[in-house]
Short mmCIF file of C-alpha atoms in Angstrom, two decimals:
data_model
loop_
_atom_site.label_atom_id
_atom_site.label_comp_id
_atom_site.label_asym_id
_atom_site.label_seq_id
_atom_site.Cartn_x
_atom_site.Cartn_y
_atom_site.Cartn_z
CA MET A 1 0.00 0.00 0.00
CA GLY A 2 1.36 3.43 -0.95
CA LYS A 3 2.21 6.20 1.48
CA LEU A 4 -0.85 8.21 0.48
CA SER A 5 -3.13 5.20 1.04
CA THR A 6 -1.66 4.74 4.52
CA LEU A 7 -2.22 8.44 5.22
CA LEU A 8 -5.85 8.09 4.14
CA LEU A 9 -6.40 5.37 6.72
CA LEU A 10 -4.77 7.47 9.43
CA LEU A 11 -6.93 10.48 8.55
CA THR A 12 -10.03 8.28 8.64
CA ALA A 13 -9.11 7.19 12.15
CA ALA A 14 -8.10 10.67 13.35
CA PRO A 15 -11.62 11.87 14.23
CA CYS A 16 -12.13 8.81 16.42
CA LEU A 17 -8.88 9.50 18.27
CA THR A 18 -9.93 13.12 18.72
CA ALA A 19 -13.25 12.08 20.19
CA MET A 20 -11.51 9.77 22.66
CA ALA A 21 -9.38 12.69 23.82
CA GLN A 22 -12.41 14.81 24.71
CA ASP A 23 -13.27 15.21 28.38
CA GLY A 24 -16.05 13.01 29.77
CA GLU A 25 -18.48 15.88 30.29
CA SER A 26 -18.23 16.99 26.65
CA ILE A 27 -18.81 13.46 25.38
CA GLU A 28 -21.85 13.01 27.61
CA ARG A 29 -23.31 16.36 26.53
CA ASN A 30 -23.06 15.58 22.79
CA PHE A 31 -23.61 11.84 22.81
CA ARG A 32 -27.38 11.71 22.44
CA GLY A 33 -27.68 14.05 19.45
CA GLU A 34 -24.67 12.62 17.61
CA LEU A 35 -25.74 9.03 18.24
CA SER A 36 -29.12 9.85 16.71
CA ASN A 37 -27.41 11.10 13.53
CA PHE A 38 -25.29 7.97 13.23
CA LEU A 39 -28.21 5.62 13.93
CA HIS A 40 -30.38 7.46 11.40
CA PRO A 41 -28.14 8.17 8.40
CA SER A 42 -29.23 9.88 5.21
CA VAL A 43 -29.68 7.62 2.19
CA SER A 44 -30.14 8.72 -1.40
CA ASP A 45 -30.44 7.22 -4.84
CA LEU A 46 -30.00 8.60 -8.34
CA SER A 47 -31.33 6.30 -11.06
CA SER A 48 -31.84 7.05 -14.72
CA VAL A 49 -33.04 5.14 -17.76
CA PHE A 50 -32.46 6.85 -21.09
CA VAL A 51 -32.73 6.02 -24.77
CA THR A 52 -30.78 7.73 -27.54
CA LYS A 53 -31.90 7.53 -31.18
CA ASP A 54 -29.81 8.48 -34.20
CA LEU A 55 -32.35 10.05 -36.54
CA GLU A 56 -30.21 9.24 -39.59
CA THR A 57 -29.69 5.51 -39.00
CA GLY A 58 -32.63 4.84 -36.70
CA ASP A 59 -30.36 3.11 -34.16
CA LEU A 60 -31.67 2.99 -30.59
CA VAL A 61 -29.20 2.86 -27.68
CA PRO A 62 -30.77 2.20 -24.23
CA ARG A 63 -28.70 2.82 -21.10
CA THR A 64 -29.23 2.73 -17.35
CA LEU A 65 -27.54 4.41 -14.41
CA SER A 66 -28.13 3.86 -10.71
CA ILE A 67 -26.06 5.21 -7.81
CA GLY A 68 -26.82 4.56 -4.15
CA MET A 69 -25.40 6.76 -1.38
CA ILE A 70 -25.40 6.67 2.41
CA SER A 71 -24.17 9.53 4.61
CA PHE A 72 -23.53 9.90 8.33
CA ASN A 73 -23.19 13.31 9.91
CA LYS A 74 -21.87 13.93 13.40
CA GLY A 75 -23.13 17.34 14.43
CA GLY A 76 -21.81 18.99 11.26
CA THR A 77 -18.21 18.25 12.34
CA LEU A 78 -17.65 14.73 11.04
CA GLU A 79 -19.14 13.29 7.87
CA PHE A 80 -18.90 9.84 6.35
CA ASN A 81 -20.10 9.13 2.81
CA ALA A 82 -20.25 5.89 0.85
CA GLY A 83 -21.57 5.38 -2.67
CA TYR A 84 -21.97 2.40 -4.97
CA TYR A 85 -22.69 2.05 -8.68
CA LEU A 86 -25.59 -0.37 -8.56
CA THR A 87 -25.66 -0.84 -12.34
CA ARG A 88 -21.88 -1.15 -12.74
CA ASN A 89 -21.24 -3.18 -9.58
CA CYS A 90 -18.35 -1.03 -8.40
CA LEU A 91 -17.51 1.50 -5.71
CA TYR A 92 -18.58 5.08 -6.46
CA GLY A 93 -17.05 6.84 -3.48
CA LEU A 94 -15.93 6.30 0.11
CA ASP A 95 -14.74 9.27 2.13
CA VAL A 96 -14.66 10.84 5.56
CA ALA A 97 -14.69 14.61 6.07
CA LEU A 98 -13.68 16.53 9.17
CA ARG A 99 -14.67 20.19 9.54
CA LEU A 100 -11.73 21.75 11.36
CA SER A 101 -13.50 25.13 11.61
CA PRO A 102 -16.64 26.72 10.12
CA ASN A 103 -14.60 27.63 7.02
CA ILE A 104 -12.18 24.69 6.65
CA LYS A 105 -13.00 21.08 5.78
CA LEU A 106 -10.57 18.18 5.36
CA LYS A 107 -11.63 15.15 3.32
CA ALA A 108 -9.93 11.78 2.78
CA GLY A 109 -10.91 8.82 0.61
CA ILE A 110 -12.37 8.20 -2.85
CA GLN A 111 -13.94 11.50 -3.86
CA LYS A 112 -14.81 13.66 -6.86
CA LEU A 113 -11.87 15.50 -8.40
CA PRO A 114 -12.44 19.22 -7.82
CA ASN A 115 -10.82 20.80 -10.89
CA LEU A 116 -13.76 20.89 -13.37
CA MET A 117 -16.82 23.03 -12.72
CA GLU A 118 -19.33 21.06 -14.81
CA ALA A 119 -18.16 17.69 -13.50
CA ASN A 120 -18.97 18.88 -9.97
CA ALA A 121 -22.52 19.89 -10.89
CA ASN A 122 -25.48 18.11 -9.34
CA LEU A 123 -26.60 15.50 -11.87
CA ALA A 124 -30.21 15.77 -10.72
CA LEU A 125 -30.17 19.50 -11.57
CA HIS A 126 -28.17 19.30 -14.81
CA PRO A 127 -30.50 20.34 -17.68
CA PHE A 128 -29.01 17.86 -20.17
CA ILE A 129 -28.49 14.11 -20.35
CA GLY A 130 -24.81 13.57 -19.67
CA PHE A 131 -21.87 15.95 -19.52
CA SER A 132 -20.23 17.85 -22.37
CA GLN A 133 -17.66 16.29 -24.71
CA GLN A 134 -14.77 18.09 -23.04
CA VAL A 135 -15.70 16.79 -19.59
CA SER A 136 -16.11 13.27 -21.01
CA TYR A 137 -12.76 13.24 -22.82
CA LEU A 138 -10.72 15.33 -20.37
CA GLY A 139 -12.55 14.67 -17.10
CA GLY A 140 -12.37 10.91 -16.65
CA TYR A 141 -15.61 9.67 -18.23
CA ARG A 142 -14.27 8.64 -21.65
CA ASP A 143 -10.86 10.05 -20.90
CA LEU A 144 -8.25 10.23 -23.65
CA SER A 145 -5.81 8.65 -21.23
CA GLY A 146 -7.98 5.53 -20.96
CA MET A 147 -8.49 6.25 -17.22
CA ASN A 148 -12.29 6.18 -17.15
CA THR A 149 -12.62 6.99 -13.46
CA ARG A 150 -15.97 8.83 -13.55
CA GLY A 151 -14.07 11.95 -12.47
CA ARG A 152 -13.09 10.46 -9.11
CA ASP A 153 -9.87 9.48 -7.38
CA SER A 154 -8.48 8.43 -4.02
CA GLY A 155 -6.70 11.10 -2.01
CA ILE A 156 -6.86 13.88 0.54
CA SER A 157 -8.27 17.36 -0.05
CA VAL A 158 -8.91 20.55 1.85
CA GLU A 159 -11.74 22.99 1.20
CA GLY A 160 -11.74 26.56 2.44
CA SER A 161 -14.34 29.34 2.27
CA PHE A 162 -13.36 32.92 2.97
CA PHE A 163 -14.94 36.40 3.19
CA ASN A 164 -18.44 35.32 4.07
CA ARG A 165 -21.15 37.60 2.72
CA GLY A 166 -24.21 36.08 4.30
CA ASP A 167 -25.59 33.58 1.81
CA PHE A 168 -22.24 32.93 0.10
CA SER A 169 -18.48 33.24 0.46
CA ALA A 170 -16.54 35.51 -1.89
CA ILE A 171 -13.66 33.03 -2.22
CA LYS A 172 -13.72 29.23 -2.19
CA LEU A 173 -10.65 27.06 -2.65
CA VAL A 174 -10.52 23.26 -2.99
CA ALA A 175 -7.18 21.48 -3.46
CA GLY A 176 -5.99 17.92 -3.03
CA LEU A 177 -3.34 15.29 -3.60
CA PHE A 178 -4.51 12.08 -5.28
CA ASN A 179 -3.16 8.65 -6.21
CA GLY A 180 -4.08 9.01 -9.87
CA VAL A 181 -5.61 5.52 -10.14
CA GLY A 182 -9.32 6.27 -9.94
CA LEU A 183 -11.92 4.25 -8.02
CA GLN A 184 -9.58 2.26 -5.78
CA PHE A 185 -7.42 2.87 -2.72
CA ALA A 186 -4.36 0.88 -3.79
CA ASP A 187 -1.73 2.87 -5.67
CA VAL A 188 0.28 1.48 -8.60
CA ASP A 189 3.30 3.78 -8.35
CA ASP A 190 4.83 6.47 -6.15
CA LYS A 191 3.62 9.39 -8.29
CA LYS A 192 0.73 11.64 -7.23
CA ASP A 193 -1.71 14.00 -8.95
CA PHE A 194 -2.56 17.52 -7.81
CA ALA A 195 -6.06 18.84 -8.50
CA GLY A 196 -7.67 22.07 -7.36
CA ARG A 197 -10.33 24.66 -8.06
CA PHE A 198 -10.47 28.38 -7.22
CA GLN A 199 -13.82 30.17 -7.07
CA PHE A 200 -14.40 33.90 -6.88
CA GLN A 201 -17.95 35.11 -6.32
CA PRO A 202 -18.16 38.90 -6.51
CA THR A 203 -21.98 38.96 -6.41
CA GLN A 204 -24.86 36.69 -5.52
CA GLU A 205 -25.45 35.91 -9.21
CA LEU A 206 -21.93 35.49 -10.66
CA ILE A 207 -19.22 32.91 -9.94
CA LEU A 208 -15.82 32.82 -11.71
CA VAL A 209 -13.94 29.53 -11.63
CA ALA A 210 -10.42 28.30 -12.50
CA GLY A 211 -9.19 24.75 -12.09
CA ALA A 212 -6.15 22.57 -12.71
CA LEU A 213 -5.02 18.96 -12.59
CA VAL A 214 -1.34 18.14 -12.94
CA GLY A 215 -0.39 14.49 -12.80
CA HIS A 216 0.18 11.31 -14.75
CA TYR A 217 -1.37 8.11 -16.01
CA SER A 218 0.02 4.67 -16.76
CA PRO A 219 -1.30 3.24 -20.06
CA LEU A 220 -2.74 -0.28 -19.93
CA HIS A 221 -1.15 -2.67 -22.41
CA GLU A 222 -3.01 -5.50 -24.16
CA ASP A 223 -1.30 -8.09 -21.93
CA GLY A 224 -2.70 -6.37 -18.80
CA THR A 225 0.56 -4.73 -17.71
CA LEU A 226 0.97 -1.02 -17.09
CA GLY A 227 3.35 1.12 -19.09
CA PRO A 228 5.60 3.87 -17.69
CA PRO A 229 3.83 7.01 -16.36
CA LEU A 230 2.93 9.64 -18.96
CA ALA A 231 1.99 13.29 -18.51
CA LYS A 232 -1.64 14.20 -17.84
CA GLN A 233 -2.57 17.87 -17.39
CA ARG A 234 -5.93 19.65 -17.38
CA PHE A 235 -6.48 23.43 -17.07
CA SER A 236 -9.89 25.08 -17.06
CA ALA A 237 -11.66 28.40 -16.62
CA GLY A 238 -15.36 29.19 -16.53
CA LEU A 239 -18.24 31.09 -15.08
CA GLN A 240 -21.77 30.49 -13.91
CA TYR A 241 -24.51 33.07 -13.74
CA ASP A 242 -27.92 32.73 -12.07
CA ARG A 243 -30.43 35.56 -11.91
CA ASN A 244 -34.03 34.93 -10.97
CA ARG A 245 -35.13 32.17 -13.39
CA LEU A 246 -32.25 32.58 -15.85
CA PHE A 247 -29.03 30.55 -15.74
CA TYR A 248 -25.86 30.35 -17.84
CA ARG A 249 -22.70 28.19 -17.70
CA LEU A 250 -19.46 28.53 -19.67
CA GLU A 251 -16.30 26.44 -19.26
CA CYS A 252 -13.15 26.03 -21.35
CA ILE A 253 -10.70 23.16 -20.82
CA TYR A 254 -7.20 22.56 -22.16
CA GLY A 255 -5.70 19.08 -21.82
CA LEU A 256 -2.30 17.49 -22.36
CA THR A 257 -2.42 13.68 -22.58
CA ASP A 258 1.14 12.48 -23.12
CA ARG A 259 1.93 14.52 -26.27
CA LEU A 260 -1.67 15.00 -27.40
CA ARG A 261 -2.95 18.55 -26.88
CA SER A 262 -6.73 18.96 -26.77
CA ALA A 263 -9.21 21.70 -25.94
CA GLY A 264 -12.93 22.12 -25.57
CA LEU A 265 -15.62 24.67 -24.83
CA SER A 266 -19.00 24.06 -23.25
CA SER A 267 -21.71 26.71 -23.10
CA TYR A 268 -25.32 26.30 -22.05
CA GLY A 269 -28.04 28.46 -20.64
CA GLY A 270 -31.76 28.58 -20.21
CA MET A 271 -34.73 29.42 -18.08
CA THR A 272 -36.63 27.76 -15.26
CA LEU A 273 -40.18 28.39 -16.43
CA ASN A 274 -41.69 27.27 -13.11
CA GLU A 275 -41.00 24.70 -10.40
CA ALA A 276 -41.76 21.84 -12.80
CA ASN A 277 -40.32 22.96 -16.16
CA THR A 278 -36.89 24.01 -17.43
CA ILE A 279 -35.68 24.66 -20.97
CA ALA A 280 -32.04 25.08 -22.05
CA LEU A 281 -29.83 25.55 -25.12
CA LYS A 282 -26.24 24.34 -25.48
CA LEU A 283 -23.18 24.63 -27.70
CA ASP A 284 -20.46 22.07 -27.07
CA ALA A 285 -17.25 22.02 -29.16
CA PHE A 286 -14.24 19.74 -28.68
CA LYS A 287 -10.96 19.64 -30.62
CA ARG A 288 -9.30 16.31 -29.97
CA ASP A 289 -5.94 17.30 -31.47
CA LEU A 290 -4.96 20.98 -31.59
CA GLY A 291 -2.56 20.15 -34.42
CA ASP A 292 -5.31 18.68 -36.60
CA GLU A 293 -7.95 21.06 -37.98
CA ALA A 294 -10.14 18.08 -38.92
CA SER A 295 -10.50 16.84 -35.34
CA VAL A 296 -13.27 19.20 -34.20
CA THR A 297 -16.69 17.88 -33.18
CA THR A 298 -19.46 20.33 -32.30
CA LEU A 299 -22.81 19.60 -30.68
CA ALA A 300 -25.66 22.11 -30.70
CA GLY A 301 -28.84 21.20 -28.92
CA VAL A 302 -31.93 22.03 -26.93
CA GLY A 303 -33.15 20.29 -23.79
CA TYR A 304 -36.38 20.25 -21.81
CA VAL A 305 -36.94 18.99 -18.26
CA HIS A 306 -40.28 18.30 -16.59
CA ARG A 307 -40.34 17.37 -12.89
CA PHE A 308 -43.10 15.39 -11.25
CA GLY A 309 -42.68 16.55 -7.66
CA GLN A 310 -39.29 16.13 -5.97
CA VAL A 311 -38.58 12.55 -7.05
CA VAL A 312 -39.23 11.95 -10.76
CA SER A 313 -38.11 14.03 -13.73
CA VAL A 314 -38.27 13.49 -17.48
CA ARG A 315 -35.63 14.91 -19.83
CA GLY A 316 -35.85 15.22 -23.57
CA GLN A 317 -33.18 16.68 -25.82
CA TYR A 318 -32.30 17.09 -29.48
CA GLU A 319 -28.72 17.54 -30.72
CA HIS A 320 -27.11 18.08 -34.10
CA GLN A 321 -23.52 16.92 -34.41
CA PHE A 322 -21.09 18.72 -36.76
CA HIS A 323 -17.64 17.46 -37.83
CA SER A 324 -14.80 19.53 -39.23
CA ASP A 325 -13.54 16.42 -41.04
CA PRO A 326 -15.17 16.54 -44.51
CA VAL A 327 -15.17 12.74 -44.64
CA LEU A 328 -17.57 12.55 -41.69
CA THR A 329 -21.21 13.53 -42.01
CA GLY A 330 -23.27 15.25 -39.34
CA SER A 331 -25.94 13.47 -37.37
CA ASP A 332 -29.15 14.26 -35.52
CA ILE A 333 -29.63 12.69 -32.11
CA LEU A 334 -32.82 12.53 -30.05
CA SER A 335 -32.64 11.43 -26.41
CA LEU A 336 -35.22 10.76 -23.71
CA SER A 337 -34.49 10.09 -20.04
CA VAL A 338 -36.51 9.26 -16.94
CA MET A 339 -34.68 10.07 -13.71
CA LEU A 340 -35.50 9.05 -10.15
CA SER A 341 -33.80 11.01 -7.40
CA PHE A 342 -34.61 10.91 -3.71
CA SER A 343 -33.08 11.34 -0.27
CA ALA A 344 -34.44 10.18 3.07
CA GLN A 345 -33.43 9.95 6.73
CA LEU A 346 -33.53 6.41 8.11
#
């Protein structure tokens, strides 16, 4: 087990050691309320069934997604979260978080990488089915490195919020050190990845974001062995704007995968018509190889979301795909999704 994995275990145990060091009166005073939180954890599930149809070929592609989560909260100071991909039969996340002060939180375990704004969005609130091309290819979903980690990794991170302005903090910083191997604790080498995100919120409506990931990946050979570590870098900048019922998101990402330089831009915005209905437009462009003018793929689309209460929502979207390569023809894609999302206290 690598040094970082050992450190993760120590950090997981640290809150317990801290609790043991408390005086008896403090433990007795807080025991009843905290025990209630641990005996009655919060459970949640995000499940989706969606069908995509290529209007040119008529091909139908059905897919399913189901993620189960359970969370324990000890008086807002200690949190424990565990998630599992029910449809993929693999671990989704396993972390413990300790709030050192009202503004500082330390987290250890398998967690979401913080560097990309869109990848950290709430899936239940995302107006489209799936993330943009750039997040898929440079964020660990269909990553160019072959590391399809769902944008997660094992490591330690610290989150800080500064200059509180009532409902929000003007500055938020998240940074961490990760193994670089995705959804597992065991490390394969002694190299580590750094990932972080800086947020500046000058007003209630506007947030400016910059993120970075600097690390490596080890390519998987056909015989199952890993090759030597290669460079993996991701740099991003974006903004999000929310005013009344209007919303807008913009994010640009540059990626270096070994010697392959890539870049993408994702832009979408729309309006929440009422509590049940949302409509949005998007423009999503990705250039796989900055040295090849024929490697650009652009998606332009419109999406509509209807919510039946707090649990069920239906998404429909239409996209037209453009290619800069004259050999490739464009395509029209129609998608429909039914999503179930709920959270309850046991």
